[in-house]
Structure formats: C-alpha cells, structure tokens
Short mmCIF file of C-alpha atoms in Angstrom, two decimals:
data_model
loop_
_atom_site.label_atom_id
_atom_site.label_comp_id
_atom_site.label_asym_id
_atom_site.label_seq_id
_atom_site.Cartn_x
_atom_site.Cartn_y
_atom_site.Cartn_z
CA UNK A 1 118.82 142.18 116.31
CA UNK A 2 115.39 142.29 115.49
CA UNK A 3 114.23 140.32 112.71
CA UNK A 4 112.93 142.26 109.67
CA UNK A 5 112.00 141.39 105.77
CA UNK A 6 114.70 142.84 103.73
CA UNK A 7 114.54 143.13 99.72
CA UNK A 8 115.99 140.23 98.98
CA UNK A 9 114.11 138.38 100.87
CA UNK A 10 111.12 139.74 99.43
CA UNK A 11 111.80 138.81 95.87
CA UNK A 12 113.44 135.32 97.10
CA UNK A 13 109.78 134.87 98.21
CA UNK A 14 107.66 136.67 95.44
CA UNK A 15 109.97 135.59 92.32
CA UNK A 16 108.39 131.85 92.23
CA UNK A 17 104.37 132.95 92.74
CA UNK A 18 105.15 135.32 89.87
CA UNK A 19 107.07 133.04 87.47
CA UNK A 20 104.47 130.60 88.50
CA UNK A 21 101.56 132.21 86.89
CA UNK A 22 103.43 133.62 83.95
CA UNK A 23 104.95 130.33 82.81
CA UNK A 24 101.80 128.80 83.41
CA UNK A 25 99.54 131.21 81.47
CA UNK A 26 102.24 131.43 78.53
CA UNK A 27 101.46 127.34 78.75
CA UNK A 28 97.77 128.15 79.26
CA UNK A 29 97.74 130.02 76.16
CA UNK A 30 100.06 127.70 73.78
CA UNK A 31 97.12 124.65 74.79
CA UNK A 32 94.92 126.70 72.56
CA UNK A 33 96.45 126.67 69.54
CA UNK A 34 98.76 123.81 70.31
CA UNK A 35 96.28 120.77 69.67
CA UNK A 36 98.43 117.93 67.73
CA UNK A 37 100.90 118.22 70.73
CA UNK A 38 98.38 117.65 73.32
CA UNK A 39 98.05 114.19 75.60
CA UNK A 40 94.13 115.18 76.23
CA UNK A 41 91.76 117.20 74.32
CA UNK A 42 91.03 120.52 75.89
CA UNK A 43 87.45 119.65 76.81
CA UNK A 44 88.67 117.04 78.76
CA UNK A 45 90.32 119.51 81.45
CA UNK A 46 86.49 120.12 82.68
CA UNK A 47 84.90 116.71 82.01
CA UNK A 48 87.02 114.62 83.29
CA UNK A 49 88.42 116.32 86.25
CA UNK A 50 86.58 116.33 89.90
CA UNK A 51 87.54 119.91 90.91
CA UNK A 52 86.37 122.64 89.42
CA UNK A 53 89.39 125.49 88.03
CA UNK A 54 88.01 128.53 90.24
CA UNK A 55 88.22 125.95 92.96
CA UNK A 56 92.12 125.06 91.98
CA UNK A 57 93.08 128.84 91.40
CA UNK A 58 91.98 129.57 95.05
CA UNK A 59 93.97 126.01 96.60
CA UNK A 60 96.70 127.53 94.69
CA UNK A 61 96.27 130.63 95.70
CA UNK A 62 96.29 129.85 99.35
CA UNK A 63 99.08 127.40 99.15
CA UNK A 64 101.46 130.56 98.10
CA UNK A 65 100.21 132.33 100.71
CA UNK A 66 101.71 129.58 103.10
CA UNK A 67 104.77 128.92 100.92
CA UNK A 68 105.27 132.72 100.85
CA UNK A 69 104.79 133.16 104.99
CA UNK A 70 107.24 129.66 105.12
CA UNK A 71 110.01 131.06 103.11
CA UNK A 72 110.31 134.58 104.69
CA UNK A 73 110.43 132.69 108.00
CA UNK A 74 113.25 130.76 107.00
CA UNK A 75 115.18 133.60 105.84
CA UNK A 76 114.84 135.21 109.30
CA UNK A 77 115.75 132.01 111.39
CA UNK A 78 118.77 131.48 109.14
CA UNK A 79 119.83 135.14 108.42
CA UNK A 80 119.96 134.21 104.72
CA UNK A 81 123.53 132.59 104.98
CA UNK A 82 125.47 131.25 101.69
CA UNK A 83 127.55 128.67 103.30
CA UNK A 84 129.56 128.70 100.16
CA UNK A 85 130.19 132.13 99.42
CA UNK A 86 132.73 133.03 101.51
CA UNK A 87 134.92 129.34 100.79
CA UNK A 88 136.84 131.44 98.46
CA UNK A 89 135.16 129.68 95.25
CA UNK A 90 133.91 131.14 92.54
CA UNK A 91 130.12 132.03 92.70
CA UNK A 92 129.08 130.37 89.77
CA UNK A 93 130.65 127.02 90.83
CA UNK A 94 128.98 127.90 94.87
CA UNK A 95 125.27 128.32 93.03
CA UNK A 96 125.78 125.27 90.23
CA UNK A 97 126.79 123.08 93.48
CA UNK A 98 123.78 124.23 95.74
CA UNK A 99 121.62 123.52 92.95
CA UNK A 100 122.87 120.40 92.25
CA UNK A 101 122.69 119.15 95.74
CA UNK A 102 119.12 120.76 96.72
CA UNK A 103 117.31 119.15 93.16
CA UNK A 104 118.60 115.54 95.04
CA UNK A 105 117.42 116.04 98.18
CA UNK A 106 114.37 117.87 97.28
CA UNK A 107 113.70 114.44 94.69
CA UNK A 108 115.23 111.92 97.37
CA UNK A 109 112.04 113.63 99.86
CA UNK A 110 109.61 114.04 97.30
CA UNK A 111 110.06 110.36 95.96
CA UNK A 112 109.76 108.82 98.88
CA UNK A 113 106.83 110.96 100.78
CA UNK A 114 104.89 110.49 97.62
CA UNK A 115 105.06 106.95 97.34
CA UNK A 116 103.77 107.00 100.76
CA UNK A 117 101.02 109.02 100.18
CA UNK A 118 99.86 106.33 97.62
CA UNK A 119 100.73 103.37 99.45
CA UNK A 120 99.00 104.64 102.85
CA UNK A 121 95.06 104.32 102.05
CA UNK A 122 94.10 106.57 104.60
CA UNK A 123 96.59 109.43 103.65
CA UNK A 124 95.40 108.90 100.14
CA UNK A 125 92.38 109.37 100.89
CA UNK A 126 92.30 112.51 102.98
CA UNK A 127 95.13 114.33 101.51
CA UNK A 128 96.64 113.02 98.17
CA UNK A 129 93.31 112.23 96.42
CA UNK A 130 92.65 115.82 96.58
CA UNK A 131 95.56 116.35 93.76
CA UNK A 132 94.87 113.56 91.97
CA UNK A 133 91.10 115.17 91.43
CA UNK A 134 92.79 116.38 88.35
CA UNK A 135 93.14 113.19 86.14
CA UNK A 136 94.24 115.85 83.06
CA UNK A 137 96.22 117.96 84.39
CA UNK A 138 96.29 121.33 83.53
CA UNK A 139 99.30 123.73 84.25
CA UNK A 140 97.90 125.98 86.75
CA UNK A 141 96.70 123.33 88.88
CA UNK A 142 100.63 122.02 89.09
CA UNK A 143 100.65 122.59 92.94
CA UNK A 144 97.15 122.49 93.75
CA UNK A 145 96.85 119.84 96.78
CA UNK A 146 95.61 119.86 100.32
CA UNK A 147 97.19 122.49 102.86
CA UNK A 148 98.87 119.36 105.04
CA UNK A 149 99.98 117.88 101.80
CA UNK A 150 101.66 121.17 100.38
CA UNK A 151 103.29 122.15 103.94
CA UNK A 152 104.87 118.45 103.51
CA UNK A 153 105.80 118.81 99.95
CA UNK A 154 106.53 122.01 98.67
CA UNK A 155 107.18 124.04 102.07
CA UNK A 156 108.66 121.47 104.08
CA UNK A 157 111.05 119.59 101.43
CA UNK A 158 111.47 122.91 99.79
CA UNK A 159 112.75 124.73 103.32
CA UNK A 160 115.34 121.24 103.29
CA UNK A 161 116.84 121.44 100.16
CA UNK A 162 117.39 124.85 100.43
CA UNK A 163 118.88 125.36 103.89
CA UNK A 164 120.98 121.77 103.72
CA UNK A 165 122.18 122.80 100.34
CA UNK A 166 123.31 126.33 101.83
CA UNK A 167 121.56 129.12 99.21
CA UNK A 168 120.92 132.65 99.87
CA UNK A 169 117.33 134.28 99.53
CA UNK A 170 118.62 135.46 95.98
CA UNK A 171 119.84 132.08 94.86
CA UNK A 172 116.85 130.08 96.50
CA UNK A 173 114.69 132.87 94.21
CA UNK A 174 115.94 131.03 91.30
CA UNK A 175 116.03 127.40 92.88
CA UNK A 176 112.32 127.75 93.62
CA UNK A 177 111.30 129.13 90.65
CA UNK A 178 112.89 126.53 88.50
CA UNK A 179 111.09 124.12 90.41
CA UNK A 180 107.97 125.80 89.88
CA UNK A 181 108.45 126.24 85.95
CA UNK A 182 109.35 122.33 86.23
CA UNK A 183 106.00 121.49 87.97
CA UNK A 184 104.12 123.45 86.21
CA UNK A 185 105.60 122.05 82.68
CA UNK A 186 105.03 118.68 84.02
CA UNK A 187 101.53 118.92 84.27
CA UNK A 188 101.43 121.44 81.46
CA UNK A 189 99.48 118.59 79.07
CA UNK A 190 101.61 119.33 76.01
CA UNK A 191 105.06 117.77 74.25
CA UNK A 192 105.84 119.85 72.70
CA UNK A 193 109.15 119.06 70.78
CA UNK A 194 111.65 122.12 71.28
CA UNK A 195 110.88 121.99 75.12
CA UNK A 196 114.46 122.43 77.01
CA UNK A 197 113.09 120.59 80.17
CA UNK A 198 111.71 117.43 77.84
CA UNK A 199 115.60 117.52 76.25
CA UNK A 200 117.14 117.65 80.31
CA UNK A 201 114.94 115.05 81.93
CA UNK A 202 113.07 112.11 81.03
CA UNK A 203 110.93 112.64 84.42
CA UNK A 204 108.67 115.14 81.87
CA UNK A 205 105.00 116.07 81.32
CA UNK A 206 103.85 112.42 79.75
CA UNK A 207 106.48 110.49 82.55
CA UNK A 208 103.81 112.52 85.25
CA UNK A 209 100.50 112.52 83.57
CA UNK A 210 100.62 108.70 83.10
CA UNK A 211 100.79 108.91 87.22
CA UNK A 212 97.69 110.79 87.29
CA UNK A 213 95.78 108.20 85.49
CA UNK A 214 93.64 105.90 86.67
CA UNK A 215 96.42 102.64 85.79
CA UNK A 216 98.93 105.08 86.79
CA UNK A 217 98.83 105.40 90.77
CA UNK A 218 101.27 103.09 92.12
CA UNK A 219 104.23 103.86 89.05
CA UNK A 220 106.00 107.38 88.47
CA UNK A 221 106.45 108.83 91.94
CA UNK A 222 109.22 110.72 91.30
CA UNK A 223 109.40 113.93 91.24
CA UNK A 224 109.84 116.87 89.89
CA UNK A 225 113.58 116.03 88.04
CA UNK A 226 114.49 112.56 87.90
CA UNK A 227 113.30 109.04 87.45
CA UNK A 228 116.37 107.98 89.50
CA UNK A 229 114.30 106.55 92.35
CA UNK A 230 111.26 104.73 90.23
CA UNK A 231 113.79 102.65 88.15
CA UNK A 232 115.85 101.79 91.47
CA UNK A 233 113.05 100.89 93.40
CA UNK A 234 110.76 98.93 90.73
CA UNK A 235 108.13 101.56 90.80
CA UNK A 236 108.99 102.84 86.70
CA UNK A 237 106.44 102.78 84.33
CA UNK A 238 107.53 102.71 80.79
CA UNK A 239 105.57 104.00 77.88
CA UNK A 240 104.75 105.01 74.14
CA UNK A 241 102.70 107.95 72.59
CA UNK A 242 100.48 107.47 70.04
CA UNK A 243 99.51 109.87 67.21
CA UNK A 244 95.50 110.02 67.90
CA UNK A 245 93.33 110.42 64.31
CA UNK A 246 92.16 113.73 65.74
CA UNK A 247 95.50 115.09 66.97
CA UNK A 248 97.38 115.01 70.01
CA UNK A 249 99.27 111.99 71.53
CA UNK A 250 98.06 109.18 73.65
CA UNK A 251 99.66 107.65 76.57
CA UNK A 252 99.78 103.74 76.48
CA UNK A 253 101.99 102.16 79.20
CA UNK A 254 104.25 99.59 78.23
CA UNK A 255 103.90 97.03 80.80
CA UNK A 256 101.11 95.57 82.87
CA UNK A 257 100.13 96.90 85.78
CA UNK A 258 99.23 96.26 88.71
CA UNK A 259 95.34 96.79 90.16
#
C-alpha cells in the first residue's frame, strides 16, 4: 500500500507548530504589561543574549520544518496505530496512560542527553551552547538550538515517546502541543501567580531559568515536566525568588554551586 499523508497526520504535525507561536505570542504580549512578574528586565533580552531575535526566529522555523517532516514519516511508517484503542479500555483511560508514559520517557531521555551535552565539552561547544546563547530566555526562543541538537532532543526524543506510548496521530498532536506549551512556559521569563503549569509542576520557569544562568550550567537539567532525575542524581539546585526594587523577581541559588 502506498504511503500517503492524511488529514489526521497533517493536524498531528501542524497543530504543535500553531500552538507554539500562539502561546508564545500570548506570553510575549503579557511580557510588556507584567513587569512585576518578570525574572529579568525586558531590555536584557537584547543586551545580555548572544543571538538576535531574527536569528532565533529563523532557527526555530527551521527546527519546526524538520519536525514536520519527521512526524509525518513516523505516521507513515507506523500507519498511525493506536496500540490501546482496541484493548477494550475506555478511550480517556488509554489517552491518559499514553500521556503519562510519554511524559516519563521524554523526561528521562531529555535529562540524560541534556546532562551529557553539558558534560562533554566538545558537544557543548559545538551543539548545546547555541541554545545557551539565550542567557535571558523568552517565549519563542524555547526550541532555538543547533539543528543536530534539535534532531537529538525533540525529533528523536519526541518520536520515541510517541511511538512507545502507542499514540495515534491525533493524540500525539495534543501531546506535542502540550510539550510545546510547557517548553514555551519554561522559557517565558514570567512567574505569573495564576499559571497552572507552576501549580502542577515544580519544574517551572524559574527552575529552568536558573539553568540558563552562567552559574547554573551544572544544575537543573530536568525538562520539560518533572524534577525527579535532578533530585535523585544530585543535580538539583534549590532557589528562592526575591523581589527586585525596580519590580519583578531575582533568582537566588540556595546552595553553593560548582564553577
């Protein structure tokens, strides 16, 4: 049977892209009016980063194009099978189970790969340092990275989580969109009090922002959902949030860090 791209497959590969820019755009707008919740002054986005916003946008669009191709190849190879749909279990139970399995797989894969990219000086210099050019992260820079790192992190990691959990194209569209929202949230630079991600996940905006600071490169590798691997393997850096006089918050690590 010839491979073909169906409407469900297109939805599955395009929805996460649309969600990324819409959700990122919402945070960008909020950033202009929520100075009292910012982790960094707005001007630091241009003054302290080592990549222009134009460069970041081009890099993200390139990454999303590669993800689109990879996602549809996965759908064509697996024929979009849902391994739990015919088991007699309710659809909601199957989807919930698939989400939990995929989240754990994605988190585990990303923790160990992320940590290794920091520990291997060659790989950090030539791959991961590109993402860390954004010392002061902002919403639409969430997946800005070297193309090879994007392949390793998001395309291979996401494909593995989707395939092993047995998601259909439509379910994977919601999972990938959820991952994109969480990633954008982690890089948004805003500690909003009503943010549901901050209620359900301790691995939040401040948690990941600490990792982006020059002193935080050996800590808080966990992403995008849980902090369990950092806490088990000794790479967790606790922190406090202090009010800045000019408005917003300042991150302060609560233990000595390694150089």
